[in-house]
Amino acid sequence: MTDELSHQGYRMTPQRLMIVAAVENSSNHISADEIYSQVVAKYPNVNVSTVYRTLELLERLGLVTKTDLGGGRVMYHPVEKGHHHHLVCKECGAIIDLDESALMPLKESLLHQYQFIADLRHLGILGVCVNCRQQTPKKPAESQQGE
Amino acid sequence: MTDELSHQGYRMTPQRLMIVAAVENSSNHISADEIYSQVVAKYPNVNVSTVYRTLELLERLGLVTKTDLGGGRVMYHPVEKGHHHHLVCKECGAIIDLDESALMPLKESLLHQYQFIADLRHLGILGVCVNCRQQTPKKPAESQQGE
DNA sequence: CTTGTAGTTGCAAATATTTGCGCTTAAAGG
DNA sequence: CCTTTAAGCGCAAATATTTGCAACTACAAG
């Protein structure tokens, strides 16, 4: 990714090098906060805003994807490590992985019908998983124990 | 929606009545902030957190959908007013409306293959629209004027 | 190696949304 | 009506992320 950045005319600052390294070394997904922790460990004076700004840049250049997997934190993933999606259960928070191919038909149809290039490289799709299908949403009075 | 709320055992407070009214009277989408403004005009001491909590409740009960249409604000939409989706251009911010049917095949396949009930009632799909297809992302040096 | 300049950063404040907590009140029962 | 009590509220603080601005620095040119 660093090559890509400098070839595109962006400056290679130590902050960027470390942020890029953190994203590349992450096994799968990584949050801005985790990146920040890693970077601060070596450069104690870097700021979170730099992390966010760098991630925004990487996303704009198509080098990383940004995905909301629920739970308040947005996750980042290097594009070069392959595309995939996630089914996120609203009830239990379970995350089921999904192959990229699952959204290809949709991407195609949006392209043909609307000439819209949908960014469907790394989606978090909300819903309810098999295990939570039976359960009804808990009402105020009857909050006994719905296990 | 108020009927639904009271039948489910929730209290009908003046705050809720007004928040529900604001959502129901909105022509299409409405943000938490807009709802808050409307409600505060009559009950000057209501708090934003009440607006958010009520919207969360309405969403949990399946009465409203919550959709990120870009631009920092999440938008709410009453389910009873019909389902649809939006193609959101990352470059120019344009929003193209999409019929609910466009995502039916995906919903079906997720249901059959993963027994996952995907909540695809009101999506914001990011991408690049026709008008912005040509333009390349602006690099630092060459930021002449691409407007 | 020195310098000029635009790209970057740090900082602090703004924004959008969430949450803990003690006080208030809707609504059921007497 | 009056009482009771848990649902709901206001408030203030926390969280995640963004942004304006002045200071800083990577790097191309001299």
Coordinates of C-alpha atoms (C1' of nucleotides) in Angstrom, one line a residue:
Chain A
M1 CA 0.0 0.0 0.0
T2 CA 2.9 2.4 0.7
D3 CA 4.0 2.1 -2.9
E4 CA 0.6 3.0 -4.1
L5 CA 0.5 6.0 -1.8
S6 CA 3.9 7.4 -2.9
H7 CA 3.2 6.7 -6.5
Q8 CA 0.1 8.7 -6.3
G9 CA 2.0 11.6 -4.9
Y10 CA 1.2 11.3 -1.3
R11 CA 3.9 12.0 1.4
M12 CA 5.2 9.0 3.3
T13 CA 5.2 10.3 6.8
P14 CA 6.1 8.0 9.7
Q15 CA 2.5 8.2 10.9
R16 CA 1.2 6.9 7.6
L17 CA 3.8 4.1 7.4
M18 CA 2.7 2.9 10.8
I19 CA -1.0 3.1 10.2
V20 CA -0.6 1.3 6.9
A21 CA 1.5 -1.4 8.6
A22 CA -1.2 -1.8 11.3
V23 CA -3.9 -2.3 8.7
E24 CA -1.8 -4.7 6.6
N25 CA -0.7 -6.8 9.5
S26 CA -4.2 -7.1 10.9
S27 CA -5.4 -10.7 10.4
N28 CA -8.9 -9.7 9.3
H29 CA -10.6 -6.6 10.5
I30 CA -9.3 -3.8 12.6
S31 CA -10.9 -0.7 14.2
A32 CA -9.5 2.8 14.2
D33 CA -9.1 2.5 17.9
E34 CA -6.9 -0.6 17.6
I35 CA -4.8 1.0 15.0
Y36 CA -4.4 4.0 17.2
S37 CA -3.3 1.9 20.1
Q38 CA -0.6 0.2 18.0
V39 CA 0.7 3.4 16.6
V40 CA 0.8 5.3 19.9
A41 CA 2.9 2.6 21.4
K42 CA 5.8 3.7 19.2
Y43 CA 4.9 7.3 18.4
P44 CA 3.3 8.5 21.7
N45 CA 2.4 11.9 20.2
V46 CA 0.3 10.8 17.2
N47 CA -3.3 11.8 17.2
V48 CA -6.4 9.8 16.6
S49 CA -7.5 12.3 14.0
T50 CA -4.5 11.3 11.9
V51 CA -5.5 7.7 12.1
Y52 CA -9.0 8.6 10.9
R53 CA -7.7 10.9 8.1
T54 CA -5.3 8.3 6.9
L55 CA -8.0 5.6 6.8
E56 CA -10.2 8.0 4.9
L57 CA -7.4 8.5 2.4
L58 CA -6.8 4.8 2.0
E59 CA -10.5 4.2 1.6
R60 CA -10.8 6.9 -1.0
L61 CA -7.9 5.4 -3.0
G62 CA -9.7 2.0 -2.8
L63 CA -7.0 0.4 -0.7
V64 CA -9.1 -0.4 2.3
T65 CA -12.8 -1.0 2.9
K66 CA -14.8 0.4 5.8
T67 CA -17.6 -1.7 7.2
D68 CA -20.0 -1.3 10.1
L69 CA -20.3 -4.6 11.8
G70 CA -22.5 -3.3 14.6
G71 CA -21.3 -2.7 18.1
G72 CA -20.4 0.9 17.7
R73 CA -17.1 0.5 15.9
V74 CA -16.5 0.6 12.2
M75 CA -14.0 -2.0 10.9
Y76 CA -11.3 -1.6 8.3
H77 CA -10.0 -4.3 6.0
P78 CA -7.3 -4.2 3.3
V79 CA -8.8 -4.7 -0.1
E80 CA -5.8 -6.7 -1.2
K81 CA -6.7 -9.4 1.3
G82 CA -9.8 -10.3 -0.6
H83 CA -13.4 -9.4 -0.6
H84 CA -16.2 -10.8 1.5
H85 CA -19.3 -9.8 3.4
H86 CA -20.9 -10.4 6.8
L87 CA -24.4 -11.2 8.0
V88 CA -24.8 -9.4 11.3
C89 CA -27.5 -10.6 13.7
K90 CA -29.3 -7.7 15.4
E91 CA -30.4 -9.9 18.3
C92 CA -27.3 -11.8 19.3
G93 CA -24.6 -10.0 17.4
A94 CA -23.4 -13.1 15.7
I95 CA -21.4 -12.6 12.5
I96 CA -21.7 -15.0 9.6
D97 CA -19.2 -14.7 6.8
L98 CA -20.4 -14.5 3.2
D99 CA -18.5 -14.9 0.0
E100 CA -18.1 -11.9 -2.4
S101 CA -20.0 -13.8 -5.1
A102 CA -23.3 -13.5 -3.1
L103 CA -23.7 -9.9 -4.1
M104 CA -22.5 -10.1 -7.7
P105 CA -26.0 -10.4 -9.2
L106 CA -27.1 -7.3 -7.4
K107 CA -24.0 -5.4 -8.5
E108 CA -24.6 -6.4 -12.1
S109 CA -28.2 -5.4 -12.0
L110 CA -27.5 -2.0 -10.5
L111 CA -24.8 -1.5 -13.1
H112 CA -27.1 -2.4 -16.0
Q113 CA -30.3 -0.7 -14.8
Y114 CA -28.8 2.4 -13.2
Q115 CA -25.3 2.7 -14.6
F116 CA -24.4 2.8 -10.9
I117 CA -21.1 1.3 -9.7
A118 CA -22.1 0.0 -6.4
D119 CA -19.3 -0.5 -3.8
L120 CA -20.2 -4.0 -2.7
R121 CA -16.8 -5.2 -1.7
H122 CA -17.3 -5.6 2.1
L123 CA -20.8 -5.2 3.4
G124 CA -22.4 -5.7 6.8
I125 CA -25.9 -6.9 6.2
L126 CA -28.2 -6.6 9.3
G127 CA -30.8 -9.2 10.1
V128 CA -31.8 -12.1 12.3
C129 CA -29.9 -15.3 12.4
V130 CA -31.3 -18.9 12.6
N131 CA -30.8 -19.2 16.3
C132 CA -32.7 -16.0 17.0
R133 CA -35.6 -16.5 14.6
Q134 CA -38.0 -17.9 17.2
Q135 CA -37.6 -15.3 19.8
T136 CA -40.0 -12.4 19.9
P137 CA -38.7 -8.9 20.8
K138 CA -39.0 -8.4 24.5
K139 CA -41.9 -6.2 25.7
P140 CA -41.6 -4.1 28.9
A141 CA -43.8 -6.0 31.4
E142 CA -43.1 -9.6 30.3
S143 CA -39.3 -9.4 30.7
Q144 CA -39.2 -12.6 32.6
Q145 CA -36.5 -14.6 30.9
G146 CA -36.8 -15.4 27.3
E147 CA -34.2 -18.0 26.8
Chain B
M1 CA -48.0 3.6 15.4
T2 CA -49.3 4.9 18.7
D3 CA -51.8 2.0 18.7
E4 CA -49.1 -0.4 18.2
L5 CA -47.1 1.0 21.0
S6 CA -49.8 1.0 23.6
H7 CA -51.0 -2.5 22.6
Q8 CA -47.5 -3.7 23.1
G9 CA -47.6 -2.4 26.6
Y10 CA -45.5 0.8 26.2
R11 CA -46.5 4.0 27.9
M12 CA -47.9 6.8 25.9
T13 CA -46.1 9.8 27.1
P14 CA -46.5 13.2 25.5
Q15 CA -42.9 13.0 24.3
R16 CA -43.5 9.7 22.4
L17 CA -46.7 11.0 20.9
M18 CA -45.0 14.0 19.5
I19 CA -42.0 12.0 18.2
V20 CA -44.2 9.5 16.6
A21 CA -46.3 12.3 15.0
A22 CA -43.1 13.9 13.6
V23 CA -42.0 10.6 12.0
E24 CA -45.5 9.9 10.6
N25 CA -45.9 13.4 9.2
S26 CA -42.5 13.5 7.6
S27 CA -43.0 13.3 3.8
N28 CA -40.2 10.9 3.3
H29 CA -37.1 10.7 5.5
I30 CA -36.4 12.6 8.7
S31 CA -33.4 12.9 10.9
A32 CA -33.3 12.7 14.7
D33 CA -32.3 16.3 14.7
E34 CA -35.3 17.4 12.7
I35 CA -37.6 15.5 15.0
Y36 CA -36.0 17.0 18.0
S37 CA -36.5 20.5 16.6
Q38 CA -40.1 19.9 16.0
V39 CA -40.7 18.4 19.4
V40 CA -38.8 21.1 21.3
A41 CA -40.9 23.8 19.6
K42 CA -43.9 22.6 21.7
Y43 CA -42.2 20.9 24.7
P44 CA -39.1 23.0 25.3
N45 CA -37.7 20.7 27.9
V46 CA -37.6 17.4 26.1
N47 CA -34.2 16.0 25.6
V48 CA -32.5 14.6 22.4
S49 CA -31.8 11.4 24.2
T50 CA -35.5 10.8 24.5
V51 CA -35.8 11.2 20.7
Y52 CA -33.0 8.7 20.1
R53 CA -34.4 6.3 22.6
T54 CA -37.9 6.5 21.1
L55 CA -36.6 6.0 17.6
E56 CA -34.6 3.0 18.8
L57 CA -37.8 1.6 20.3
L58 CA -39.8 2.2 17.1
E59 CA -37.0 0.5 15.1
R60 CA -36.9 -2.5 17.4
L61 CA -40.6 -2.9 17.0
G62 CA -40.3 -2.8 13.2
L63 CA -42.3 0.5 12.9
V64 CA -39.5 2.6 11.4
T65 CA -36.3 2.0 9.5
K66 CA -33.0 3.6 10.1
T67 CA -30.8 4.3 7.1
D68 CA -27.5 5.9 6.6
L69 CA -27.7 8.1 3.5
G70 CA -24.3 9.6 3.9
G71 CA -23.7 13.1 5.1
G72 CA -23.3 12.4 8.8
R73 CA -27.0 12.0 9.6
V74 CA -28.9 8.8 9.9
M75 CA -32.4 9.0 8.4
Y76 CA -35.6 7.5 9.7
H77 CA -38.6 6.4 7.7
P78 CA -42.0 4.9 8.8
V79 CA -42.3 1.3 7.6
E80 CA -46.0 1.8 6.8
K81 CA -45.2 4.3 4.1
G82 CA -43.6 1.6 2.0
H83 CA -40.2 0.2 1.4
H84 CA -37.5 1.4 -1.0
H85 CA -33.7 1.8 -1.2
H86 CA -31.2 4.4 -2.2
L87 CA -28.1 4.5 -4.3
V88 CA -25.8 7.0 -2.7
C89 CA -23.0 8.5 -4.8
K90 CA -19.8 8.8 -2.9
E91 CA -18.5 11.5 -5.2
C92 CA -21.4 13.9 -5.6
G93 CA -23.8 12.8 -2.9
A94 CA -26.6 12.2 -5.4
I95 CA -29.3 9.9 -4.2
I96 CA -31.1 7.6 -6.6
D97 CA -34.2 5.8 -5.5
L98 CA -34.6 2.2 -6.0
D99 CA -37.6 -0.1 -5.7
E100 CA -37.8 -2.6 -2.9
S101 CA -38.0 -5.4 -5.5
A102 CA -34.3 -4.8 -6.5
L103 CA -33.1 -6.6 -3.3
M104 CA -35.6 -9.4 -3.2
P105 CA -33.4 -11.9 -5.0
L106 CA -30.6 -11.3 -2.5
K107 CA -33.0 -11.6 0.4
E108 CA -34.3 -14.9 -0.9
S109 CA -30.9 -16.3 -1.4
L110 CA -29.7 -15.3 2.0
L111 CA -32.8 -16.9 3.5
H112 CA -32.3 -20.2 1.7
Q113 CA -28.6 -20.5 1.9
Y114 CA -28.1 -19.2 5.5
Q115 CA -31.6 -19.2 7.0
F116 CA -30.8 -15.5 7.7
I117 CA -33.6 -13.0 7.7
A118 CA -31.9 -10.0 6.2
D119 CA -33.3 -6.7 7.0
L120 CA -33.4 -5.2 3.5
R121 CA -36.3 -2.9 3.8
H122 CA -34.5 0.5 3.5
L123 CA -30.9 0.4 2.4
G124 CA -28.4 3.0 1.4
I125 CA -26.0 1.5 -1.1
L126 CA -22.8 3.4 -1.6
G127 CA -21.1 3.7 -5.0
V128 CA -20.4 6.0 -7.9
C129 CA -23.2 7.4 -10.2
V130 CA -23.1 7.7 -13.9
N131 CA -22.1 11.4 -13.9
C132 CA -19.1 10.7 -11.7
R133 CA -17.9 7.6 -13.5
Q134 CA -15.3 9.4 -15.6
Q135 CA -13.7 11.5 -12.9
T136 CA -10.7 10.1 -11.2
P137 CA -10.1 10.7 -7.4
K138 CA -8.2 13.9 -7.0
K139 CA -4.5 13.6 -6.1
P140 CA -2.7 16.1 -4.0
A141 CA -0.5 17.9 -6.6
E142 CA -3.0 18.0 -9.4
S143 CA -5.8 19.7 -7.5
Q144 CA -6.4 22.3 -10.1
Q145 CA -10.1 22.6 -10.1
G146 CA -12.2 19.5 -10.7
E147 CA -15.5 21.0 -9.8
Chain C
dC1 C1' 22.9 20.9 1.9
dT2 C1' 19.4 24.8 2.1
dT3 C1' 15.0 26.4 1.1
dG4 C1' 10.1 27.0 -0.3
dT5 C1' 5.7 25.3 -0.2
dA6 C1' 1.9 22.5 -0.2
dG7 C1' 0.7 18.4 2.1
dT8 C1' 0.2 16.7 6.9
dT9 C1' -0.2 16.7 11.6
dG10 C1' -1.7 17.9 16.5
dC11 C1' -4.8 20.0 19.2
dA12 C1' -9.0 21.4 20.7
dA13 C1' -13.6 22.0 19.7
dA14 C1' -17.8 20.4 17.2
dT15 C1' -21.0 16.7 15.8
dA16 C1' -23.9 12.7 16.2
dT17 C1' -25.3 9.3 19.2
dT18 C1' -25.3 6.5 23.4
dT19 C1' -25.5 5.5 28.3
dG20 C1' -25.7 5.7 33.6
dC21 C1' -28.4 7.5 37.1
dG22 C1' -31.6 9.6 40.1
dC23 C1' -36.1 11.8 39.7
dT24 C1' -40.7 11.9 37.4
dT25 C1' -45.0 10.1 35.8
dA26 C1' -48.3 6.9 33.1
dA27 C1' -51.5 3.8 34.1
dA28 C1' -53.2 -0.2 36.8
dG29 C1' -55.5 -1.4 41.2
dG30 C1' -57.9 -0.3 45.2
Chain D
dC1 C1' -59.5 10.0 43.4
dC2 C1' -55.2 8.1 45.8
dT3 C1' -51.4 5.0 45.9
dT4 C1' -47.8 2.3 44.0
dT5 C1' -44.1 1.2 41.0
dA6 C1' -41.6 0.2 37.1
dA7 C1' -41.3 2.5 32.6
dG8 C1' -39.6 6.5 30.9
dC9 C1' -37.4 11.1 31.2
dG10 C1' -33.8 14.9 31.7
dC11 C1' -29.3 15.7 32.5
dA12 C1' -24.6 15.3 32.2
dA13 C1' -20.9 12.6 30.9
dA14 C1' -19.0 9.1 27.6
dT15 C1' -18.0 7.5 22.9
dA16 C1' -16.9 7.5 18.1
dT17 C1' -15.7 10.3 14.5
dT18 C1' -15.0 14.8 12.1
dT19 C1' -13.2 19.4 11.3
dG20 C1' -10.9 24.2 11.4
dC21 C1' -6.7 26.1 12.1
dA22 C1' -2.0 27.1 13.1
dA23 C1' 2.3 24.8 13.3
dC24 C1' 5.3 21.4 11.2
dT25 C1' 7.8 18.6 7.7
dA26 C1' 8.5 15.7 3.4
dC27 C1' 10.5 16.3 -0.6
dA28 C1' 11.4 18.6 -5.0
dA29 C1' 14.2 22.2 -6.8
dG30 C1' 18.1 25.1 -6.5

